[in-house]
Amino acid sequence: MRVLSVFGTRPEAIKMAPVVKTLAAEEDIDSITCVTGQHRTMLDQVLSLFDITPDYDLSVMSPNQTLNGLAGKVISGLDAIFEQVQPDYVLVHGDTTTAMAASLAAFHRNIKIGHVEAGLRTYDLAKPWPEEFNRRVIDVAAAKLFAPTATSADNLEAERLSGEILVTGNTVIDALVETAGRIRSDLKIRTRLDAEFSFLDGPRRILLVTGHRRESFGDGFLNICKALAELARRSDLQIVYPVHLNPNVSGPVHELLSGQHNIHLIEPQEYLSFIYLMNKADIVLTDSGGVQEEAPSLGKPVLVMRDVTERPEAVAAGGVRLVGTDVVRIKGEVERLLDDTGYYSGFTHILNPYGDGMASKRIAAALAGKAVVPFAA
Ligand code: UD1
Ligand code: UDP
């Protein structure tokens, strides 16, 4: 069984790293890895941390390219690799243009597709755009649908797709467990991180921010920046914001928030440093998919700057709240968490609905044709 794993962005790399490692150790599988390089710096940070050397690298990133330009390069680049590798399965993750284009390329060559993190839905093609389209297209074509939770499996069942569904847990929890363990057990790493982030020491509470959604470009990001500037006036708060490299994000964020008192704009962090920061944070304000899954697992309250989410489990459990991109709402919700300890603790005592750290093992075993006990939250 030859499995070609294809990924290209930071979150795909974080969530596929444990899968790639597990496939490599599975004796019934010949595992080959291709990165598209949809991201460059942010992808390479992850490859280096998890010590993954891809067999192929399409190096498709160019500054601020269009989605069609990107998709075209991925499809034609992969076609040549499929010819050479002749994989039995192409394994993709999530909902990026890399994953969608790789699935289309595999479908056109009648190669079976395995979809990791299948079945996430908002049922609104505009939110998130273009990801809701991407993940639905992949699921239509996939032979194996690795759903992270029972809710995502229910979505797939209701769509009467032809692929086989397995509830695996989310592989991000595998990556998180390993990385948090490394920070806990390695004094040298901890000492380095303590020194790197010593500027955050002191009694002020920490708000950790990330954001990159395309549907928030323009007014959404202007509002987010306004809310942060107002929150930064509080003397009991410090804001740490690793800024995404998309110029549609980094442009306005640096223009509006650079030099502001209490706001630390920093480069995208390697995963180890970001998990360390999340552990230190009091509140996480984000529009990220992966962060919505990780932060509740670390017991951190999460405010999500979106109107809908395809990850309803932690919202239902009480650890995540949707706040949109309205200035008053964002500011009000952060302040309520800062000022109302009872409200705050309601967010922190939830059970992790997203995984048990065994998702990659389930995926590798299923691809090798072995029996698997599904994940149950
Ligand atoms: C992409 C994914 C999104 C995912 C996000 C994770 C699509 C359509 N979007 O969005 O689903 O949630 O990644 O972060 O697949 N750039 C760099 N260096 C990097 C990365 C990006 O300079 O390491 C800049 C480049 O100018 C690039 C631009 O950001 O052209 C946009 O990158 P792209 O991958 O198209 O979109 P993201 O906004 O990163
Ligand atoms: N992340 C990281 N460094 C950062 C910010 C985020 O390693 O500076 C990690 C985060 O822990 C999560 C993933 O990147 O696992 C989320 O990526 P992103 O928000 O870019 O994409 P999304 O999850 O929304 O697709």
Short mmCIF file of C-alpha atoms and ligand atoms in Angstrom, two decimals:
data_model
loop_
_atom_site.label_atom_id
_atom_site.label_comp_id
_atom_site.label_asym_id
_atom_site.label_seq_id
_atom_site.Cartn_x
_atom_site.Cartn_y
_atom_site.Cartn_z
CA MET A 1 0.00 0.00 0.00
CA ARG A 2 1.72 3.18 -1.19
CA VAL A 3 0.37 6.34 0.46
CA LEU A 4 1.32 9.78 -0.82
CA SER A 5 0.60 12.47 1.81
CA VAL A 6 0.19 15.95 0.33
CA PHE A 7 0.08 19.17 2.37
CA GLY A 8 1.25 22.76 2.04
CA THR A 9 0.26 25.18 4.81
CA ARG A 10 1.20 25.55 8.48
CA PRO A 11 -1.96 23.99 9.97
CA GLU A 12 -1.91 21.05 7.54
CA ALA A 13 1.73 20.40 8.40
CA ILE A 14 1.07 20.49 12.16
CA LYS A 15 -1.89 18.15 11.82
CA MET A 16 -0.23 15.82 9.28
CA ALA A 17 3.15 15.60 11.07
CA PRO A 18 1.97 12.90 13.50
CA VAL A 19 0.24 11.06 10.64
CA VAL A 20 3.38 11.08 8.47
CA LYS A 21 5.46 9.79 11.40
CA THR A 22 2.96 7.01 12.15
CA LEU A 23 2.68 5.98 8.50
CA ALA A 24 6.47 5.77 8.27
CA ALA A 25 6.48 3.32 11.20
CA GLU A 26 3.67 1.17 9.75
CA GLU A 27 5.34 -1.81 8.06
CA ASP A 28 2.46 -2.51 5.66
CA ILE A 29 2.65 1.02 4.22
CA ASP A 30 5.13 2.65 1.88
CA SER A 31 4.81 6.30 2.94
CA ILE A 32 5.83 9.15 0.62
CA THR A 33 5.47 12.85 1.40
CA CYS A 34 4.94 15.78 -0.94
CA VAL A 35 4.64 19.37 0.24
CA THR A 36 3.23 21.93 -2.16
CA GLY A 37 4.90 24.87 -0.41
CA GLN A 38 1.62 26.86 -0.46
CA HIS A 39 3.17 28.44 2.64
CA ARG A 40 6.93 28.72 2.76
CA THR A 41 8.27 30.17 6.03
CA MET A 42 5.29 28.97 8.07
CA LEU A 43 5.46 25.47 6.55
CA ASP A 44 9.23 25.13 6.94
CA GLN A 45 8.98 26.06 10.64
CA VAL A 46 6.81 22.97 11.17
CA LEU A 47 8.85 20.61 8.97
CA SER A 48 11.96 21.55 10.88
CA LEU A 49 10.36 21.18 14.35
CA PHE A 50 8.97 17.71 13.54
CA ASP A 51 12.09 16.72 11.59
CA ILE A 52 10.25 15.88 8.38
CA THR A 53 12.15 15.93 5.07
CA PRO A 54 9.60 15.73 2.27
CA ASP A 55 10.30 13.49 -0.72
CA TYR A 56 8.88 16.16 -3.04
CA ASP A 57 8.43 19.92 -2.75
CA LEU A 58 6.46 21.80 -5.41
CA SER A 59 7.54 25.23 -4.06
CA VAL A 60 4.40 26.91 -5.39
CA MET A 61 4.29 29.96 -3.11
CA SER A 62 4.58 33.36 -4.65
CA PRO A 63 3.64 36.61 -2.90
CA ASN A 64 -0.09 37.25 -2.64
CA GLN A 65 -0.95 34.91 -5.52
CA THR A 66 -4.51 34.21 -6.67
CA LEU A 67 -6.29 31.03 -5.66
CA ASN A 68 -6.56 29.96 -9.32
CA GLY A 69 -2.84 30.53 -9.88
CA LEU A 70 -2.11 28.46 -6.78
CA ALA A 71 -4.57 25.66 -7.63
CA GLY A 72 -3.25 25.41 -11.20
CA LYS A 73 0.35 25.01 -10.02
CA VAL A 74 -0.62 22.35 -7.46
CA ILE A 75 -2.64 20.31 -9.97
CA SER A 76 0.00 20.30 -12.70
CA GLY A 77 2.87 19.78 -10.25
CA LEU A 78 1.17 16.81 -8.61
CA ASP A 79 0.19 15.21 -11.90
CA ALA A 80 3.86 14.62 -12.72
CA ILE A 81 4.50 13.23 -9.24
CA PHE A 82 1.51 10.85 -9.47
CA GLU A 83 2.97 9.53 -12.74
CA GLN A 84 6.28 8.82 -11.01
CA VAL A 85 5.06 7.55 -7.61
CA GLN A 86 1.92 5.64 -8.71
CA PRO A 87 0.32 5.91 -5.25
CA ASP A 88 -2.57 3.68 -4.12
CA TYR A 89 -3.83 6.49 -1.87
CA VAL A 90 -3.40 10.24 -1.79
CA LEU A 91 -3.87 11.53 1.76
CA VAL A 92 -4.93 15.17 2.21
CA HIS A 93 -5.91 17.26 5.20
CA GLY A 94 -8.68 19.75 5.89
CA ASP A 95 -9.84 22.45 3.55
CA THR A 96 -7.00 24.42 1.97
CA THR A 97 -6.48 25.02 -1.74
CA THR A 98 -3.61 22.51 -1.56
CA ALA A 99 -5.95 19.81 -0.24
CA MET A 100 -8.74 20.59 -2.74
CA ALA A 101 -6.42 20.76 -5.75
CA ALA A 102 -4.57 17.58 -4.72
CA SER A 103 -7.90 15.76 -4.43
CA LEU A 104 -9.02 16.94 -7.84
CA ALA A 105 -5.70 15.87 -9.36
CA ALA A 106 -6.00 12.42 -7.69
CA PHE A 107 -9.64 12.07 -8.77
CA HIS A 108 -8.70 12.80 -12.39
CA ARG A 109 -6.19 9.94 -12.23
CA ASN A 110 -8.56 7.54 -10.46
CA ILE A 111 -6.33 7.42 -7.37
CA LYS A 112 -8.10 6.80 -4.08
CA ILE A 113 -8.27 9.75 -1.68
CA GLY A 114 -8.09 9.66 2.13
CA HIS A 115 -9.36 12.84 3.83
CA VAL A 116 -8.04 13.65 7.28
CA GLU A 117 -10.35 16.04 9.19
CA ALA A 118 -13.35 15.20 7.01
CA GLY A 119 -16.91 16.35 7.65
CA LEU A 120 -16.41 19.82 9.17
CA ARG A 121 -19.23 22.05 7.96
CA THR A 122 -20.90 25.42 8.41
CA TYR A 123 -23.16 24.85 5.37
CA ASP A 124 -22.42 28.46 4.37
CA LEU A 125 -20.12 28.66 1.32
CA ALA A 126 -19.10 32.23 2.26
CA LYS A 127 -17.96 31.39 5.81
CA PRO A 128 -15.25 30.28 5.69
CA TRP A 129 -14.41 31.15 2.09
CA PRO A 130 -13.11 29.27 0.16
CA GLU A 131 -12.62 26.49 2.73
CA GLU A 132 -16.26 25.34 3.01
CA PHE A 133 -16.27 24.59 -0.73
CA ASN A 134 -12.86 22.92 -0.59
CA ARG A 135 -13.75 20.45 2.15
CA ARG A 136 -17.07 19.51 0.59
CA VAL A 137 -15.44 18.82 -2.79
CA ILE A 138 -12.81 16.61 -1.16
CA ASP A 139 -15.43 14.63 0.77
CA VAL A 140 -17.45 13.95 -2.38
CA ALA A 141 -14.40 12.31 -3.95
CA ALA A 142 -12.78 10.60 -0.92
CA ALA A 143 -12.75 6.82 -0.43
CA LYS A 144 -11.78 7.10 3.25
CA LEU A 145 -13.30 9.87 5.37
CA PHE A 146 -11.39 10.33 8.64
CA ALA A 147 -13.86 12.38 10.71
CA PRO A 148 -12.39 13.93 13.88
CA THR A 149 -15.61 13.85 15.93
CA ALA A 150 -19.05 12.23 16.00
CA THR A 151 -20.57 15.55 14.86
CA SER A 152 -18.40 15.65 11.72
CA ALA A 153 -19.21 11.97 11.05
CA ASP A 154 -22.93 12.79 11.35
CA ASN A 155 -22.54 15.53 8.71
CA LEU A 156 -20.93 13.04 6.34
CA GLU A 157 -23.61 10.37 7.00
CA ALA A 158 -26.34 12.90 6.22
CA GLU A 159 -24.70 13.76 2.88
CA ARG A 160 -24.85 10.09 1.73
CA LEU A 161 -21.29 10.13 0.40
CA SER A 162 -19.63 7.07 -1.07
CA GLY A 163 -16.52 7.04 1.17
CA GLU A 164 -16.07 4.93 4.28
CA ILE A 165 -16.37 6.99 7.50
CA LEU A 166 -14.17 6.46 10.57
CA VAL A 167 -14.22 8.68 13.68
CA THR A 168 -10.56 9.15 14.59
CA GLY A 169 -10.23 12.22 16.86
CA ASN A 170 -8.35 15.23 15.52
CA THR A 171 -4.66 14.71 14.79
CA VAL A 172 -3.98 18.20 16.19
CA ILE A 173 -4.36 16.68 19.65
CA ASP A 174 -1.64 14.13 18.77
CA ALA A 175 0.65 17.04 17.80
CA LEU A 176 -0.34 19.04 20.89
CA VAL A 177 0.22 16.15 23.31
CA GLU A 178 3.69 15.50 21.87
CA THR A 179 4.70 19.15 21.81
CA ALA A 180 3.34 20.03 25.25
CA GLY A 181 5.17 16.94 26.54
CA ARG A 182 8.44 18.16 25.01
CA ILE A 183 8.07 21.55 26.69
CA ARG A 184 7.24 19.93 30.04
CA SER A 185 10.04 17.38 30.01
CA ASP A 186 12.92 19.29 28.40
CA LEU A 187 14.46 21.84 30.76
CA LYS A 188 16.69 23.26 28.01
CA ILE A 189 13.68 24.03 25.79
CA ARG A 190 11.78 25.56 28.73
CA THR A 191 14.72 27.74 29.73
CA ARG A 192 15.08 28.98 26.14
CA LEU A 193 11.36 29.77 25.90
CA ASP A 194 11.31 31.48 29.33
CA ALA A 195 14.15 33.73 28.16
CA GLU A 196 12.57 34.40 24.76
CA PHE A 197 9.28 35.52 26.30
CA SER A 198 10.67 37.18 29.44
CA PHE A 199 9.09 40.44 28.19
CA LEU A 200 5.73 38.91 29.23
CA ASP A 201 6.65 38.46 32.86
CA GLY A 202 4.80 40.39 35.52
CA PRO A 203 1.29 40.51 36.91
CA ARG A 204 -0.53 41.74 33.80
CA ARG A 205 -2.81 39.17 32.21
CA ILE A 206 -2.10 37.93 28.71
CA LEU A 207 -4.41 38.07 25.70
CA LEU A 208 -3.04 35.91 22.85
CA VAL A 209 -4.36 36.88 19.41
CA THR A 210 -4.22 35.24 15.96
CA GLY A 211 -6.20 35.97 12.80
CA HIS A 212 -6.11 35.32 9.06
CA ARG A 213 -9.57 34.50 7.61
CA ARG A 214 -10.13 35.78 4.08
CA GLU A 215 -13.74 36.75 4.85
CA SER A 216 -12.40 39.22 7.46
CA PHE A 217 -10.03 41.03 5.05
CA GLY A 218 -10.82 44.77 4.92
CA ASP A 219 -13.38 45.97 7.50
CA GLY A 220 -13.12 42.84 9.65
CA PHE A 221 -9.40 43.33 10.31
CA LEU A 222 -9.87 47.09 10.81
CA ASN A 223 -12.45 46.31 13.51
CA ILE A 224 -10.23 43.69 15.15
CA CYS A 225 -7.36 46.22 15.31
CA LYS A 226 -9.65 48.92 16.75
CA ALA A 227 -10.86 46.54 19.47
CA LEU A 228 -7.27 45.57 20.35
CA ALA A 229 -6.17 49.22 20.50
CA GLU A 230 -9.02 49.98 22.93
CA LEU A 231 -8.30 46.91 25.08
CA ALA A 232 -4.61 47.86 25.24
CA ARG A 233 -5.56 50.91 27.32
CA ARG A 234 -6.12 48.60 30.30
CA SER A 235 -3.09 48.65 32.56
CA ASP A 236 -3.79 45.08 33.77
CA LEU A 237 -3.53 43.56 30.27
CA GLN A 238 -0.82 42.76 27.73
CA ILE A 239 -1.58 41.62 24.20
CA VAL A 240 0.63 39.21 22.25
CA TYR A 241 -0.12 38.85 18.57
CA PRO A 242 1.95 36.61 16.24
CA VAL A 243 0.97 38.19 12.92
CA HIS A 244 0.13 35.93 9.94
CA LEU A 245 2.34 36.52 6.87
CA ASN A 246 -0.53 37.06 4.42
CA PRO A 247 0.01 40.70 3.31
CA ASN A 248 -3.75 41.32 3.56
CA VAL A 249 -3.35 40.66 7.28
CA SER A 250 0.15 41.85 8.13
CA GLY A 251 -0.33 45.12 6.19
CA PRO A 252 -3.27 46.57 8.16
CA VAL A 253 -2.23 45.00 11.48
CA HIS A 254 1.25 46.56 11.40
CA GLU A 255 -0.08 49.85 10.11
CA LEU A 256 -2.71 50.18 12.85
CA LEU A 257 -1.06 48.54 15.85
CA SER A 258 2.71 49.00 15.52
CA GLY A 259 4.23 50.91 18.41
CA GLN A 260 1.04 50.71 20.52
CA HIS A 261 1.63 50.46 24.24
CA ASN A 262 0.86 46.96 25.63
CA ILE A 263 0.64 45.29 22.21
CA HIS A 264 3.45 42.94 21.18
CA LEU A 265 3.28 42.23 17.45
CA ILE A 266 5.59 39.29 16.81
CA GLU A 267 6.51 37.03 13.89
CA PRO A 268 4.60 33.76 13.32
CA GLN A 269 5.95 31.48 16.01
CA GLU A 270 7.29 27.97 15.60
CA TYR A 271 4.72 25.51 16.99
CA LEU A 272 6.68 24.82 20.18
CA SER A 273 6.81 28.54 21.06
CA PHE A 274 3.16 29.04 20.18
CA ILE A 275 2.05 26.20 22.48
CA TYR A 276 4.22 27.71 25.23
CA LEU A 277 2.50 31.08 24.64
CA MET A 278 -0.94 29.48 24.67
CA ASN A 279 -0.11 27.84 28.00
CA LYS A 280 0.92 31.23 29.42
CA ALA A 281 -2.12 33.08 28.05
CA ASP A 282 -5.21 33.94 30.10
CA ILE A 283 -7.50 34.41 27.10
CA VAL A 284 -7.16 33.41 23.44
CA LEU A 285 -8.79 35.60 20.77
CA THR A 286 -8.62 33.98 17.34
CA ASP A 287 -10.27 33.04 14.06
CA SER A 288 -8.03 30.00 13.61
CA GLY A 289 -9.42 26.51 13.21
CA GLY A 290 -6.54 24.71 14.90
CA VAL A 291 -6.34 27.14 17.81
CA GLN A 292 -10.08 26.60 18.46
CA GLU A 293 -9.24 22.92 19.02
CA GLU A 294 -6.00 23.32 20.96
CA ALA A 295 -6.82 26.09 23.43
CA PRO A 296 -9.83 24.35 25.04
CA SER A 297 -7.64 21.26 25.41
CA LEU A 298 -5.24 23.43 27.44
CA GLY A 299 -8.14 24.81 29.52
CA LYS A 300 -7.95 28.32 28.01
CA PRO A 301 -11.05 30.41 27.24
CA VAL A 302 -11.37 31.05 23.52
CA LEU A 303 -13.19 33.92 21.82
CA VAL A 304 -13.63 33.27 18.10
CA MET A 305 -13.74 36.26 15.75
CA ARG A 306 -16.21 34.68 13.36
CA ASP A 307 -20.01 34.47 13.02
CA VAL A 308 -20.16 30.69 12.54
CA THR A 309 -17.84 27.77 13.23
CA GLU A 310 -17.46 24.29 11.81
CA ARG A 311 -16.15 23.26 15.24
CA PRO A 312 -19.29 23.42 17.40
CA GLU A 313 -18.17 20.88 20.02
CA ALA A 314 -16.22 23.23 22.32
CA VAL A 315 -18.87 25.95 21.88
CA ALA A 316 -21.51 23.49 23.11
CA ALA A 317 -19.24 22.45 25.99
CA GLY A 318 -18.79 26.09 27.07
CA GLY A 319 -15.08 26.62 26.34
CA VAL A 320 -15.46 28.68 23.17
CA ARG A 321 -17.64 31.68 22.33
CA LEU A 322 -18.26 33.27 18.92
CA VAL A 323 -17.77 37.05 18.99
CA GLY A 324 -17.70 38.01 15.28
CA THR A 325 -15.61 41.00 14.18
CA ASP A 326 -17.61 43.78 15.85
CA VAL A 327 -15.47 46.19 17.93
CA VAL A 328 -17.92 46.51 20.85
CA ARG A 329 -18.58 42.77 21.02
CA ILE A 330 -14.89 41.77 20.96
CA LYS A 331 -13.97 44.35 23.59
CA GLY A 332 -16.99 43.53 25.77
CA GLU A 333 -16.37 39.78 25.75
CA VAL A 334 -12.64 40.11 26.54
CA GLU A 335 -13.44 42.52 29.39
CA ARG A 336 -16.13 40.25 30.81
CA LEU A 337 -13.60 37.39 30.94
CA LEU A 338 -11.07 39.69 32.59
CA ASP A 339 -13.45 41.11 35.18
CA ASP A 340 -15.82 38.26 36.05
CA THR A 341 -13.99 35.29 37.58
CA GLY A 342 -17.14 33.16 37.74
CA TYR A 343 -17.75 33.71 34.03
CA TYR A 344 -14.08 32.95 33.30
CA SER A 345 -14.06 29.65 35.16
CA GLY A 346 -17.13 28.48 33.21
CA PHE A 347 -14.84 28.37 30.14
CA THR A 348 -11.97 26.48 31.71
CA HIS A 349 -13.47 23.29 33.07
CA ILE A 350 -14.58 21.45 29.96
CA LEU A 351 -13.65 18.00 28.72
CA ASN A 352 -11.57 17.95 25.54
CA PRO A 353 -14.00 16.97 22.76
CA TYR A 354 -11.42 16.85 19.96
CA GLY A 355 -9.22 13.83 20.51
CA ASP A 356 -7.22 11.47 22.70
CA GLY A 357 -3.82 11.68 20.98
CA MET A 358 -4.42 8.42 19.06
CA ALA A 359 -5.92 9.80 15.83
CA SER A 360 -2.83 9.16 13.68
CA LYS A 361 -2.61 5.56 14.86
CA ARG A 362 -6.25 5.00 13.85
CA ILE A 363 -5.68 6.57 10.43
CA ALA A 364 -2.52 4.54 9.71
CA ALA A 365 -4.16 1.29 10.86
CA ALA A 366 -7.24 1.92 8.73
CA LEU A 367 -5.08 2.61 5.65
CA ALA A 368 -3.17 -0.63 6.33
CA GLY A 369 -6.50 -2.49 6.36
CA LYS A 370 -6.41 -3.26 10.10
CA ALA A 371 -9.35 -3.20 12.53
CA VAL A 372 -9.73 0.11 14.40
CA VAL A 373 -11.68 1.12 17.51
CA PRO A 374 -13.18 4.57 16.71
CA PHE A 375 -12.60 7.62 18.91
CA ALA A 376 -15.41 8.39 21.36
CA ALA A 377 -15.28 11.73 23.23
C1 UD1 B 1 -4.18 29.52 3.91
C2 UD1 B 1 -5.44 28.69 3.64
C3 UD1 B 1 -6.37 28.69 4.85
C4 UD1 B 1 -5.62 28.30 6.09
C5 UD1 B 1 -4.42 29.22 6.28
C6 UD1 B 1 -3.62 28.81 7.48
C7 UD1 B 1 -6.38 28.57 1.38
C8 UD1 B 1 -7.24 29.23 0.37
N1 UD1 B 1 -6.18 29.24 2.53
O1 UD1 B 1 -4.55 30.90 4.01
O2 UD1 B 1 -7.45 27.78 4.62
O3 UD1 B 1 -6.48 28.39 7.19
O4 UD1 B 1 -3.58 29.11 5.12
O5 UD1 B 1 -2.68 29.79 7.83
O6 UD1 B 1 -5.88 27.50 1.16
N2 UD1 B 1 2.69 34.03 2.95
C9 UD1 B 1 4.07 34.18 3.09
N3 UD1 B 1 4.76 33.20 3.78
C10 UD1 B 1 4.16 32.12 4.32
C11 UD1 B 1 2.76 31.98 4.18
C12 UD1 B 1 2.05 32.94 3.48
O7 UD1 B 1 4.65 35.13 2.63
O8 UD1 B 1 4.85 31.30 4.93
C13 UD1 B 1 1.94 35.06 2.19
C14 UD1 B 1 2.21 35.00 0.67
O9 UD1 B 1 2.17 36.30 0.16
C15 UD1 B 1 1.01 34.19 0.17
C16 UD1 B 1 -0.07 34.75 1.07
O10 UD1 B 1 0.55 34.87 2.35
O11 UD1 B 1 0.76 34.35 -1.21
C17 UD1 B 1 -1.35 33.98 1.14
O12 UD1 B 1 -1.10 32.63 1.44
P1 UD1 B 1 -2.26 31.53 1.12
O13 UD1 B 1 -1.74 30.19 1.48
O14 UD1 B 1 -2.83 31.73 -0.23
O15 UD1 B 1 -3.42 31.97 2.09
P2 UD1 B 1 -3.51 32.06 3.66
O16 UD1 B 1 -4.20 33.33 3.98
O17 UD1 B 1 -2.19 31.81 4.26
N1 UDP B 2 0.33 28.38 15.21
C1 UDP B 2 1.73 28.40 15.25
N2 UDP B 2 2.36 29.60 15.34
C2 UDP B 2 1.70 30.79 15.37
C3 UDP B 2 0.27 30.76 15.31
C4 UDP B 2 -0.37 29.54 15.22
O1 UDP B 2 2.37 27.35 15.23
O2 UDP B 2 2.34 31.84 15.46
C5 UDP B 2 -0.34 27.07 15.09
C6 UDP B 2 -1.52 26.84 16.01
O3 UDP B 2 -1.10 26.26 17.22
C7 UDP B 2 -2.38 25.90 15.19
C8 UDP B 2 -2.10 26.29 13.75
O4 UDP B 2 -0.88 27.03 13.77
O5 UDP B 2 -2.00 24.54 15.33
C9 UDP B 2 -3.21 27.14 13.21
O6 UDP B 2 -2.82 27.71 12.00
P1 UDP B 2 -3.65 28.85 11.30
O7 UDP B 2 -4.37 29.66 12.31
O8 UDP B 2 -2.70 29.54 10.39
O9 UDP B 2 -4.66 28.04 10.37
P2 UDP B 2 -6.10 27.37 10.63
O10 UDP B 2 -6.00 26.41 11.77
O11 UDP B 2 -7.08 28.46 10.87
O12 UDP B 2 -6.38 26.69 9.32
#
